Coordinates of C-alpha atoms and ligand atoms in Angstrom, one line a residue:
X1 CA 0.0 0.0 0.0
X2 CA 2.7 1.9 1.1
X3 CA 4.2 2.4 -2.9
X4 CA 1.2 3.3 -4.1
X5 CA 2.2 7.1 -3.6
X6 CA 5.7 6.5 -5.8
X7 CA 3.7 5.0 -8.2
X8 CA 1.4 7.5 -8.8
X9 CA 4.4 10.2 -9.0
X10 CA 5.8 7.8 -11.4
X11 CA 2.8 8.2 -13.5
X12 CA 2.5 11.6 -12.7
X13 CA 6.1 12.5 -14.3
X14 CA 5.6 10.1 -17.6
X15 CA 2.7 12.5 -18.2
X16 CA 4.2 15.0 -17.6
X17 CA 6.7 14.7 -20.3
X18 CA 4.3 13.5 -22.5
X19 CA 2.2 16.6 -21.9
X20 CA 5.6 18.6 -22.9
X21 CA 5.7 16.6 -26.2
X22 CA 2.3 17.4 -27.0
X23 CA 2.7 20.8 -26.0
X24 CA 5.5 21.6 -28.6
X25 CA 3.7 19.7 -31.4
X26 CA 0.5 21.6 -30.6
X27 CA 2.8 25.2 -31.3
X28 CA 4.3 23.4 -34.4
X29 CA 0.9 22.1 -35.2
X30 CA -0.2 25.7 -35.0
X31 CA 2.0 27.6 -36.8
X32 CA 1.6 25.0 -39.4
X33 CA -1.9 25.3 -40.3
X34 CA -1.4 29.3 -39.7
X35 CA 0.8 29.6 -42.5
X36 CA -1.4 26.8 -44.2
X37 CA -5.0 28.8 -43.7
X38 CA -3.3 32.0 -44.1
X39 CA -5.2 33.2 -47.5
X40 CA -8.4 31.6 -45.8
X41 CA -8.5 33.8 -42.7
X42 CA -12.2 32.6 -41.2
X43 CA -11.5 29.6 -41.8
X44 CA -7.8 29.1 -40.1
X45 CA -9.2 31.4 -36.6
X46 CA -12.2 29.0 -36.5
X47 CA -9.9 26.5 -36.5
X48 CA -7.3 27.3 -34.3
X49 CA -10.2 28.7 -32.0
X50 CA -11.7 25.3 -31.5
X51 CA -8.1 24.1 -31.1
X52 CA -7.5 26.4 -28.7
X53 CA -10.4 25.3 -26.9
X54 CA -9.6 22.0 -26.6
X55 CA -6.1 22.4 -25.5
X56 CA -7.7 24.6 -22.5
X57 CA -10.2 21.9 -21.7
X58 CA -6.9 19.4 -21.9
X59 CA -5.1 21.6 -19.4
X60 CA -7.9 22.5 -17.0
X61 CA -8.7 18.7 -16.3
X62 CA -4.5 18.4 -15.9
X63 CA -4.4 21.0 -13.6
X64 CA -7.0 18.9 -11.6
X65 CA -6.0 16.3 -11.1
X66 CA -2.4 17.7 -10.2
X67 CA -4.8 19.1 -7.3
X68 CA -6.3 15.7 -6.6
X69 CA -2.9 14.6 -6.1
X70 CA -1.7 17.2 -3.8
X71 CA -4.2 16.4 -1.0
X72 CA -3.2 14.9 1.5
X73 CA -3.4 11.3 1.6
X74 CA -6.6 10.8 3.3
X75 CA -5.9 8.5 6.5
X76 CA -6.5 5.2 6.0
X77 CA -9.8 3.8 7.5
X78 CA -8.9 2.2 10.5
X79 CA -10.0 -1.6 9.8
X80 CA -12.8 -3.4 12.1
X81 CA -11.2 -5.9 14.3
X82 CA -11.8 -9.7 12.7
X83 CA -14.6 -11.2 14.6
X84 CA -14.1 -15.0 14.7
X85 CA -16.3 -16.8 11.8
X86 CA -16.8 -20.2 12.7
X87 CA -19.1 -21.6 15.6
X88 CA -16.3 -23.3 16.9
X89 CA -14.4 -20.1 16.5
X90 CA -16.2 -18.0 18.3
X91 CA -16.7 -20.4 21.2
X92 CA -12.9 -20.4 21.4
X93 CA -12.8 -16.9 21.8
X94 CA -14.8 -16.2 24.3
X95 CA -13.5 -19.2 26.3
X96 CA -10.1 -18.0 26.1
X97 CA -11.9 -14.2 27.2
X98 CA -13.1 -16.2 30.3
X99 CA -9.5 -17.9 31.2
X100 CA -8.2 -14.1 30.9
X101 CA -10.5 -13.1 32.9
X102 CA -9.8 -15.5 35.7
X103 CA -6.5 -14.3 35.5
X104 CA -7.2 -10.5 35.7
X105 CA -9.8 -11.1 38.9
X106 CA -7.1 -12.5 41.1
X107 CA -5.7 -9.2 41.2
X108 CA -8.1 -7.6 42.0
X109 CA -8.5 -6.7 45.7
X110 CA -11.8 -5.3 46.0
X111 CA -13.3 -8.3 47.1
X112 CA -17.0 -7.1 46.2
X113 CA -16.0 -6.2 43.1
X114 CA -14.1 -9.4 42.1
X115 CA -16.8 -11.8 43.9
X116 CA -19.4 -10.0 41.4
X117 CA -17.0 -10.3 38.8
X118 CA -16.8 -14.0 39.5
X119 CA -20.3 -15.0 39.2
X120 CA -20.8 -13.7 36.0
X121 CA -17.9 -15.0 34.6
X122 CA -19.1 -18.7 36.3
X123 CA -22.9 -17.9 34.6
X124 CA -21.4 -17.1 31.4
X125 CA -18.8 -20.3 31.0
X126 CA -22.3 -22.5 32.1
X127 CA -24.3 -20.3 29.6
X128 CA -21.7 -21.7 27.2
X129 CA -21.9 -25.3 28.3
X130 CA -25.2 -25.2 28.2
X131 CA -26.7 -22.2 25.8
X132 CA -30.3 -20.8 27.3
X133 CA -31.6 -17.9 25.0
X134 CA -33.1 -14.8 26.4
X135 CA -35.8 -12.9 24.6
X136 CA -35.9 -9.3 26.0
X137 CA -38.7 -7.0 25.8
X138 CA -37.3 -3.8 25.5
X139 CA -39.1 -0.2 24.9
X140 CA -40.9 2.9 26.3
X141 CA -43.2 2.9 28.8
X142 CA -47.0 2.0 28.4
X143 CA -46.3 0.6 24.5
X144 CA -47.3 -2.5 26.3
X145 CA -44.1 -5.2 27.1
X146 CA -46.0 -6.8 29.9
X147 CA -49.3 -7.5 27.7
X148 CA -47.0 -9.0 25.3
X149 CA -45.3 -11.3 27.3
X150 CA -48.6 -12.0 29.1
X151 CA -49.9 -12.7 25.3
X152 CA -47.0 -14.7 24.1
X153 CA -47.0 -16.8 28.0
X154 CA -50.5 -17.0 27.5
X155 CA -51.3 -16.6 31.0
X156 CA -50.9 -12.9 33.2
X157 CA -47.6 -13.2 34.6
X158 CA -47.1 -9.5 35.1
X159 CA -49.1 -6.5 36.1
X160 CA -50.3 -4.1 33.3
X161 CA -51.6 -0.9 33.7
X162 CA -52.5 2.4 32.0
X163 CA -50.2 4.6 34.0
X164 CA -46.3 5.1 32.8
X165 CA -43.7 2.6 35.0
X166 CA -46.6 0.0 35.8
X167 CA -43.0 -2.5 35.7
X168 CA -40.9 -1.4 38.4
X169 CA -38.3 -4.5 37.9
X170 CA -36.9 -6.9 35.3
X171 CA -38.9 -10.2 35.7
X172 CA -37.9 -13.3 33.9
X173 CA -40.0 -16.2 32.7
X174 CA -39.3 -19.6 31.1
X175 CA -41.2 -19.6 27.2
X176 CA -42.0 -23.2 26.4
X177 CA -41.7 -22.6 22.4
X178 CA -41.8 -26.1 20.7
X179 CA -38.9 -26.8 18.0
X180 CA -36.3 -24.8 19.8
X181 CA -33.3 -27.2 21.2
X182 CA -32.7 -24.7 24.0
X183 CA -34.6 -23.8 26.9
X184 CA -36.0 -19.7 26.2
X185 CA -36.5 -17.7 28.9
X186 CA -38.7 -14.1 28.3
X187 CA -37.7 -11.3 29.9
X188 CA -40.1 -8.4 31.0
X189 CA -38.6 -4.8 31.1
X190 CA -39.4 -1.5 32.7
X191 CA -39.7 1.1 30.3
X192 CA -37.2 3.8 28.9
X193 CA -37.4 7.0 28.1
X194 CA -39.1 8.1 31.9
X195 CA -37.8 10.9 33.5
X196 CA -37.2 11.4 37.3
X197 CA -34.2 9.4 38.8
X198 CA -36.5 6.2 39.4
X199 CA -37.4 6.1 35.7
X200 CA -33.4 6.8 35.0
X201 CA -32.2 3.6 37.2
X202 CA -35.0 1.4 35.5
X203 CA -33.8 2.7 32.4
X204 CA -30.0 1.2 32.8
X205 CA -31.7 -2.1 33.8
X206 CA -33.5 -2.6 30.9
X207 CA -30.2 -1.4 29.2
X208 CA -28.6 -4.1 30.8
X209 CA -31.0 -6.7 30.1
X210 CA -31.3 -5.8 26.5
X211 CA -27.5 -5.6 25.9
X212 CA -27.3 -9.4 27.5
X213 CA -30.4 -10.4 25.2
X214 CA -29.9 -13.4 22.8
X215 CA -33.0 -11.7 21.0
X216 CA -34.8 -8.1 21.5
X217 CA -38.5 -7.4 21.0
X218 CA -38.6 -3.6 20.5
X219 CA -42.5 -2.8 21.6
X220 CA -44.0 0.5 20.1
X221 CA -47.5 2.0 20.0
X222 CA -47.0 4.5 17.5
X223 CA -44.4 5.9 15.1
X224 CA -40.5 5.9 16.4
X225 CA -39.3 9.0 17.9
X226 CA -35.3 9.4 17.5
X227 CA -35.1 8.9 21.0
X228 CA -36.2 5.9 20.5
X229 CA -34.2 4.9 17.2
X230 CA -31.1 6.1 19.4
X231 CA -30.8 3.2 21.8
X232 CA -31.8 0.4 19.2
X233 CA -29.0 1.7 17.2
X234 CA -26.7 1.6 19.7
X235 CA -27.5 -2.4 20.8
X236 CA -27.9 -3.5 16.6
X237 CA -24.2 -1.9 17.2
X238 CA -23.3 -4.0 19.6
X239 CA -24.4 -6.7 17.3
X240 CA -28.4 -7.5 18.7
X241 CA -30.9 -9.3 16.4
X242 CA -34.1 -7.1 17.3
X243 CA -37.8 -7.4 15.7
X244 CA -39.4 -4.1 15.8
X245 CA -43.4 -4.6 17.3
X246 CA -46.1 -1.8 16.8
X247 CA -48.2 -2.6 19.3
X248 CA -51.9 -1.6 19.9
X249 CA -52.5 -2.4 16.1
X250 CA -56.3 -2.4 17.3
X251 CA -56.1 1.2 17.7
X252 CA -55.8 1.6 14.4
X253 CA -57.6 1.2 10.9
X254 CA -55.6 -0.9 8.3
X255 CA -55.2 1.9 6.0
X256 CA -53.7 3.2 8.9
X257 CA -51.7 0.0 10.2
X258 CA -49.9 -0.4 6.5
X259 CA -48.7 3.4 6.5
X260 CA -47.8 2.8 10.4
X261 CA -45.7 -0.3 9.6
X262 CA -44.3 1.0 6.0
X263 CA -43.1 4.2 8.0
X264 CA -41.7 2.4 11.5
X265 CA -39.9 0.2 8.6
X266 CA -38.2 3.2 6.9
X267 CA -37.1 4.4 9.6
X268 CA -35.3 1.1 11.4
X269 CA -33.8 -0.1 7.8
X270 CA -30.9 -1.4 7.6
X271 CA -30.6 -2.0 11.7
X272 CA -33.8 -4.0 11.2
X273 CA -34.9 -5.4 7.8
X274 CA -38.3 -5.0 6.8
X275 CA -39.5 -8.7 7.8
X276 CA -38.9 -8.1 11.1
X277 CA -40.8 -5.0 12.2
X278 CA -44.3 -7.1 12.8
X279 CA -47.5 -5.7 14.1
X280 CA -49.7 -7.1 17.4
X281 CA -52.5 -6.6 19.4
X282 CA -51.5 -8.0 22.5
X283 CA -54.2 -6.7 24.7
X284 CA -56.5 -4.9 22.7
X285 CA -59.5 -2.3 24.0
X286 CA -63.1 -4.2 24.5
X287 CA -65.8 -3.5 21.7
X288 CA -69.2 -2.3 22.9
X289 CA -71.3 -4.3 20.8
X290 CA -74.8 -2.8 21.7
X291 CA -75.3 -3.4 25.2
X292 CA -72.4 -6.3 25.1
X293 CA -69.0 -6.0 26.0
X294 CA -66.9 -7.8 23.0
X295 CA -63.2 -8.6 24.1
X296 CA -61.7 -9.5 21.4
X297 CA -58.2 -12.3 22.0
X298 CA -54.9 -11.0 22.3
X299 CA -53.2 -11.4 18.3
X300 CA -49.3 -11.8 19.0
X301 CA -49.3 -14.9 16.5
X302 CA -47.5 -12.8 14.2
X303 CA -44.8 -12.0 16.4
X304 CA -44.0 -15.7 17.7
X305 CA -44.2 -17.3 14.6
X306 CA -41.1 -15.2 13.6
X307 CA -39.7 -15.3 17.1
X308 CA -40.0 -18.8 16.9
X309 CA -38.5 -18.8 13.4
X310 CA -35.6 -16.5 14.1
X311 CA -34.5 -18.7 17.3
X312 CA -35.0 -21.8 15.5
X313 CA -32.9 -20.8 12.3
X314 CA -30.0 -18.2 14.2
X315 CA -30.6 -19.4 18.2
X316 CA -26.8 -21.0 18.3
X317 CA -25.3 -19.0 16.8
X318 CA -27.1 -15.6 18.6
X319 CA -25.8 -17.4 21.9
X320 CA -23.1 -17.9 20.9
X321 CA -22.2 -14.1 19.8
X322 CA -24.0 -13.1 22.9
X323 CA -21.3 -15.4 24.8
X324 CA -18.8 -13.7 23.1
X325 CA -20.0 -10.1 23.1
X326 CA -20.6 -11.0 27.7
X327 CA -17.0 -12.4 27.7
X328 CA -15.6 -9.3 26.2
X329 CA -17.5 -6.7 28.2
X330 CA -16.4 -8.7 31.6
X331 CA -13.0 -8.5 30.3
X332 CA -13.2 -4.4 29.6
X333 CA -15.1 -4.3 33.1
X334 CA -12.0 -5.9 35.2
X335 CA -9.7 -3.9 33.0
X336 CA -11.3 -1.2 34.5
X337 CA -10.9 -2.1 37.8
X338 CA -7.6 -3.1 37.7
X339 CA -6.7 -0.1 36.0
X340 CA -8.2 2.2 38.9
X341 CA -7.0 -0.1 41.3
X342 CA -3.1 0.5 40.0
X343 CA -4.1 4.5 40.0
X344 CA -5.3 4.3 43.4
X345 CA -2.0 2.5 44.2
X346 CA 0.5 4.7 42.8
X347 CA -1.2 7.7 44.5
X348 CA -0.5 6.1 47.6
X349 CA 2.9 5.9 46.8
X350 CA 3.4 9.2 45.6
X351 CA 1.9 10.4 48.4
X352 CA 4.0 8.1 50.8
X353 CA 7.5 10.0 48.9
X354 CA 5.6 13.4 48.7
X355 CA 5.8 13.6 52.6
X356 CA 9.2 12.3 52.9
X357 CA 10.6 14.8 50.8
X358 CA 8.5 17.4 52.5
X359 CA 10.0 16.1 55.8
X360 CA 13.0 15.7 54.4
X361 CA 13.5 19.4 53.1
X362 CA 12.0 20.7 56.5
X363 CA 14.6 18.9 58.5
X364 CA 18.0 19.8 56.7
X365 CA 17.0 23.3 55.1
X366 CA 19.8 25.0 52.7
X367 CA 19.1 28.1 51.1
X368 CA 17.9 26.6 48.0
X369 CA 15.5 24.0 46.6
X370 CA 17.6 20.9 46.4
X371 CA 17.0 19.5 43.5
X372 CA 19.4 16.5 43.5
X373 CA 18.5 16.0 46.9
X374 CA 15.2 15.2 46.0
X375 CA 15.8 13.4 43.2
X376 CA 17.9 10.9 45.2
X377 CA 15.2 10.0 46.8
X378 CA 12.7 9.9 44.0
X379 CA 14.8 7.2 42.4
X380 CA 13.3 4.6 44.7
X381 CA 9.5 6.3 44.1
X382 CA 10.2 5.6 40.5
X383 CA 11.0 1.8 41.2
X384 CA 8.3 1.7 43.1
X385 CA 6.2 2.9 40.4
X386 CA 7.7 0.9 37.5
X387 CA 7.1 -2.6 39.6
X388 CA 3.8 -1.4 40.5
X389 CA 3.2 -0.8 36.3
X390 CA 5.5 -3.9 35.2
X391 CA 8.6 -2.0 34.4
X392 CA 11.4 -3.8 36.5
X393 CA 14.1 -0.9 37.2
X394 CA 17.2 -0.7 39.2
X395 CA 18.2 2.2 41.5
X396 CA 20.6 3.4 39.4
X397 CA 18.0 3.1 36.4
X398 CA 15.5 4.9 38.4
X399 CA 18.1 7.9 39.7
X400 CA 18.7 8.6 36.3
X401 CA 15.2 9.3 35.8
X402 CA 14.6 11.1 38.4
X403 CA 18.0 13.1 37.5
X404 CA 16.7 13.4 34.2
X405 CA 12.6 14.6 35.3
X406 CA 14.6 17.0 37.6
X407 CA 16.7 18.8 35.4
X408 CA 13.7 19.1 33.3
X409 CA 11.6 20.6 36.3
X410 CA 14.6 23.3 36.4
X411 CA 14.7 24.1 32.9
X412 CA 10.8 24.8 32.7
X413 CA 11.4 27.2 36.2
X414 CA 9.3 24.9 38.3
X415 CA 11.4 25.5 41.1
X416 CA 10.6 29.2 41.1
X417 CA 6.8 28.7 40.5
X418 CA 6.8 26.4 42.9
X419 CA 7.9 28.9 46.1
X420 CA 6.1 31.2 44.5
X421 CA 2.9 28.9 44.9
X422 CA 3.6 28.1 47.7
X423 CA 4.3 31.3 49.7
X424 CA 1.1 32.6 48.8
X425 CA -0.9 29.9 49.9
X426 CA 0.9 29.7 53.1
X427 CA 0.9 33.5 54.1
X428 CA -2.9 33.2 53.9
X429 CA -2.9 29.9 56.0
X430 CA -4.5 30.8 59.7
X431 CA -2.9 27.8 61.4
X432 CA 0.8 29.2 60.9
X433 CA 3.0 32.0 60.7
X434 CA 5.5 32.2 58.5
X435 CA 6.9 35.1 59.5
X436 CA 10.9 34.9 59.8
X437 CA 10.6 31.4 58.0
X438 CA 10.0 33.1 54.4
X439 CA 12.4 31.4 51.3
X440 CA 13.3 28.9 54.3
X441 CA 11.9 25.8 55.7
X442 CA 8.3 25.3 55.9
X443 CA 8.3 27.3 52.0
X444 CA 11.2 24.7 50.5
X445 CA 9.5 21.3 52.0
X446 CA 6.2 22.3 50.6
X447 CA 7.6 23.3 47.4
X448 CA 9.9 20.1 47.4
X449 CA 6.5 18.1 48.4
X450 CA 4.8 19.6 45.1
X451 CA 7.7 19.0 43.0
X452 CA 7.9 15.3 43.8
X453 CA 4.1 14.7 43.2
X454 CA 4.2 16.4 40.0
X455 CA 7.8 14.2 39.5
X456 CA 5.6 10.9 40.3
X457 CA 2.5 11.7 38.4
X458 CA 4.9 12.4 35.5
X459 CA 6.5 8.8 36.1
X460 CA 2.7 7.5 36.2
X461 CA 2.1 8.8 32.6
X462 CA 5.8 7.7 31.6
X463 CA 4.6 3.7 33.1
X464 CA 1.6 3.8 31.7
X465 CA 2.3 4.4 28.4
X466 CA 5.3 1.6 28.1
X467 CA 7.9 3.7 29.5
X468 CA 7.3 6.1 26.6
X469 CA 7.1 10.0 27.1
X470 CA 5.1 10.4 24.0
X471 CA 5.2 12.8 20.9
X472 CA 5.3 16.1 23.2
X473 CA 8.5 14.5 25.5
X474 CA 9.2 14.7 29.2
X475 CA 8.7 18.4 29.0
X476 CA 4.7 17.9 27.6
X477 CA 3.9 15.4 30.4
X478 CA 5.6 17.6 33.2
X479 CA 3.4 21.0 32.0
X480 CA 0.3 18.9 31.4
X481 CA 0.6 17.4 35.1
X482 CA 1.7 21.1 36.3
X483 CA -1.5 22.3 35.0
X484 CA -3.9 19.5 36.1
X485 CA -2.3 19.7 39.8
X486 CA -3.4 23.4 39.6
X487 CA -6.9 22.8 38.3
X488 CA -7.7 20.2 41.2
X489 CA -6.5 22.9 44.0
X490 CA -4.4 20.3 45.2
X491 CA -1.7 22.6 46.4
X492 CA -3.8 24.8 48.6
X493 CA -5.2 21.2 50.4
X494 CA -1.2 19.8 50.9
X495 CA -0.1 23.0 51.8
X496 CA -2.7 23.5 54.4
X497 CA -2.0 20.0 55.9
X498 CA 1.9 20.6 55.5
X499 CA 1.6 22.9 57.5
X500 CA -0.3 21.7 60.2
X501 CA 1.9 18.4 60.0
X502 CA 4.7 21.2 60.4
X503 CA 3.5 23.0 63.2
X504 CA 2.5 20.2 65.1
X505 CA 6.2 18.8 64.7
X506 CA 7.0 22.5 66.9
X507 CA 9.3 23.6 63.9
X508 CA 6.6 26.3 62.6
X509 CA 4.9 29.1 65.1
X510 CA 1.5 29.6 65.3
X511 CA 0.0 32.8 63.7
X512 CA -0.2 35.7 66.5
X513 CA -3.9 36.0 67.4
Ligands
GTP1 N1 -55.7 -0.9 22.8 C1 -54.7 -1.6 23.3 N2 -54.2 -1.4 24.5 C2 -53.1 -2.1 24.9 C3 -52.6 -3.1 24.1 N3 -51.5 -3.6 24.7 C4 -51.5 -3.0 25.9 N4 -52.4 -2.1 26.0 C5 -52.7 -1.2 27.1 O1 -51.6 -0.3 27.3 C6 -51.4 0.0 28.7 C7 -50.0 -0.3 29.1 O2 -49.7 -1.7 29.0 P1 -48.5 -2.5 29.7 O3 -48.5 -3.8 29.2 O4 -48.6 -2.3 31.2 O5 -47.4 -1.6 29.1 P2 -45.8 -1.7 29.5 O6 -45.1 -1.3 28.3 O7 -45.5 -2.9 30.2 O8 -45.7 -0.5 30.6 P3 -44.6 -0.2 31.7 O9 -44.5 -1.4 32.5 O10 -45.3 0.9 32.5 O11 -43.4 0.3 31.0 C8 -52.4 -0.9 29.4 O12 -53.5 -0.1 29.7 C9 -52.8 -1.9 28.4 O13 -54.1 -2.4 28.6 C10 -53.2 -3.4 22.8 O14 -52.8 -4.2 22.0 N5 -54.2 -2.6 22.5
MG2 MG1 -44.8 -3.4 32.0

């Protein structure tokens, strides 16, 4: 791919010349049929008009595509990762996901977390063993999930009512649907789309539920908002099989049902094909008839014929991408973890080295920030951070890092900033004086403390990124971790408690009432 560019300059220049060629025929060409026409004068400008013409047409679409090929190379589109093929493939996959994930829970500490971690993982290598599909049905309130799983049950297994969140939680029932090999289970939602902070939690449960569904029924009543569309595209991205389900279909005539289900199929195409967006009636309105009361039977036949066919034709294989799709997301989910369990870890050790600088500076004060000082003992916070991140260093491999991250703190005037910083915070600190300590003690150990947490921040970005300082160098990561230490009034907290630690050690005086 990569030639492609030298090929085209290739081609470029052979036209190029060619073009030159034709260029001095053309004026040779001219001046031939000039002096040829020249006792037919009409005749000969006509000509060379139209010849001129074309020769301007000629260089106009040269010119062109000399622009075309000017642009910058437009980035090439980053591919989709391969998804296994094969059955056998995919159940690989997500059995070597689970075996990762085994690995990447005994790490972690939180035992809540990892316990909760565990079950799922044991759930999903059983769900794998032995495949169970899940029909979820998913949509906004009151389009009428419960009456549909009622109607496809056959029996009332969940409350209905006229009044917006009538399902306060998921329930789950088995679906005894003959000629499919695997046990179905049909899962009732609460609705999305409700405001309040109530409506918002039963929102991300049915989220859940539909994002761990084998299959999704999509209920509607009406035409499809975009708020709706939203969410179904985001789970057909995720790779959901979903039938689309205008419900109430009783409600309307069947001019009216046709343009309903022609539109609602517009709109979902290509995340749902047109076959799949089905209409029902799963608890439609009684008739007066006279002075009787007609109630007519629920008509969801529709919609578990083709449930019944999808799951039949598709149900391995949709358990078997859902198996995949649950093995991945658990993996991302204790990557997470682990990942904020790491941060949380080497914050405790640059805090740990933050205060033994601090003391450190406090107790032997020299007239200056000691930068070499504090870099000596910085080298052993950078081991410490490079075992906790994987990065086996020496002492001698981390003092040159921290010789190196020093000098760089100099040469951006840190050092200066940082007394700066922190004489004005402490002047206006109540618990302390630091009259008669100014540019001394208390000043140098806070501004030595800062120094080494924006040091071991630095080292965290340095770690993180496999002992890379990126395109921006050292220099980048320092300012960036300068400025976000600044944003998150950081300072103005350790300062505070420096100086309290201070004072209480009977080196600082209290402010003078
Ligand atoms: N006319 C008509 N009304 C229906 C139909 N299906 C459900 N309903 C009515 O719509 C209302 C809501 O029905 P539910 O089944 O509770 O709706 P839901 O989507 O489960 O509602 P939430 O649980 O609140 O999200 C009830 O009053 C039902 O009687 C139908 O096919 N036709
Ligand atoms: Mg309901």
């Amino acid at each position: 791919m990569r030639s492609l560019p030298y090929l085209r300059l290739l081609l470029l220049l052979a036209l190029l010349a060619s073009f030159t060629g034709l260029i001095v025929w053309l004026i040779q060409s001219f001046l031939d049929l000039y002096y040829a026409t020249r006792y037919h004068p009409i005749l000969g400008g006509l000509l060379i008009g139209v010849l001129l013409l074309l020769l301007l047409v000629f260089l106009a679409a040269a010119l062109y595509y000399l622009f075309l090929f000017r642009q910058p190379a437009r980035r090439e589109i980053a591919q989709p990762l391969a998804l296994p093929e094969t059955a056998l493939d995919k159940r690989k996959a997500a059995q070597q996901n689970l075996a990762q994930l085994e690995a990447q829970l005994a790490q972690i500490q939180d035992q809540v977390a990892r316990a909760a971690l565990a079950e799922r993982s044991a759930l999903l290598a059983k769900q794998l063993a032995q495949p169970q599909l899940k029909v979820v049905v998913f949509g906004t309130g009151s389009a009428g999930k419960t009456s549909l799983v009622n109607a496809l049950l056959g029996r009332r297994a969940g409350a209905v009512g006229a009044t917006l969140g009538t399902t306060q939680a998921v329930a789950c029932y088995d679906w005894n649907l003959p000629g499919i090999p695997q046990p179905v289970q049909i899962v009732d939602c609460p609705g999305i789309l409700e405001i309040g902070p109530a409506g918002v939690m039963r929102e991300q449960e049915a989220q859940a539920q539909a994002q761990a569904a084998d299959l999704l029924l999509v209920v509607v009543d009406g035409d499809l908002r975009q708020s709706e569309v939203d969410p179904l595209r985001r789970l057909i991205a995720l790779g959901k099989r979903a039938l689309l389900i205008l419900n109430k279909a009783d409600r309307y005539t069947s001019e009216e049902q046709q343009l309903l289900l022609q539109r609602l199929r517009e709109r979902v195409y290509p995340l749902v094909p047109p076959q799949d967006v089905l209409m029902a009636a799963a608890a439609p309105a009684p008739v007066q008839v006279g002075s009787q009361t007609w109630r007519p039977e629920p008509d969801v036949a529709t919609v578990r014929d083709r449930v019944q066919a999808v799951l039949y034709a598709e149900g391995g294989s949709l358990a078997l991408d859902n198996a995949l799709l649950q093995s991945q997301q658990l993996g991302e989910e204790a990557k997470r973890i682990l990942q904020a369990q790491l941060r949380r870890q080497a914050e405790e050790v640059i805090d740990r080295f933050q205060w033994i600088v601090t003391g450190v500076v406090f107790a032997n004060p020299i007239p200056a920030v000691d930068l070499l000082a504090i870099a000596a003992i910085n080298a052993q916070m950078v081991v410490e951070l490079g075992s906790l991140y994987g990065c086996k260093m020496n002492l001698q491999q981390g003092r040159e890092l921290a010789l190196s991250l020093a000098k760089t703190l100099a040469g951006l005037g840190l050092v200066e900033g940082a007394i700066q910083l922190t004489t004005g915070i402490l002047a206006t600190v109540a618990e302390v004086s630091v009259v008669g300590f100014l540019a001394t003690a208390p000043i140098q150990a806070a501004s030595a403390g800062y120094l080494t947490r924006i040091a071991g921040k630095s080292f965290i970005e340095y770690f993180q990124h496999n002992q890379s300082w990126g395109e921006g160098g050292m220099q980048a990561v320092v300012k960036a971790q300068v400025q976000n230490t600044q944003k998150s009034g950081w300072l103005q907290e350790f300062v505070r408690e420096a100086s309290r630690r201070l004072f209480r050690s009977g080196m600082a005086k209290p402010r003078d009432p």
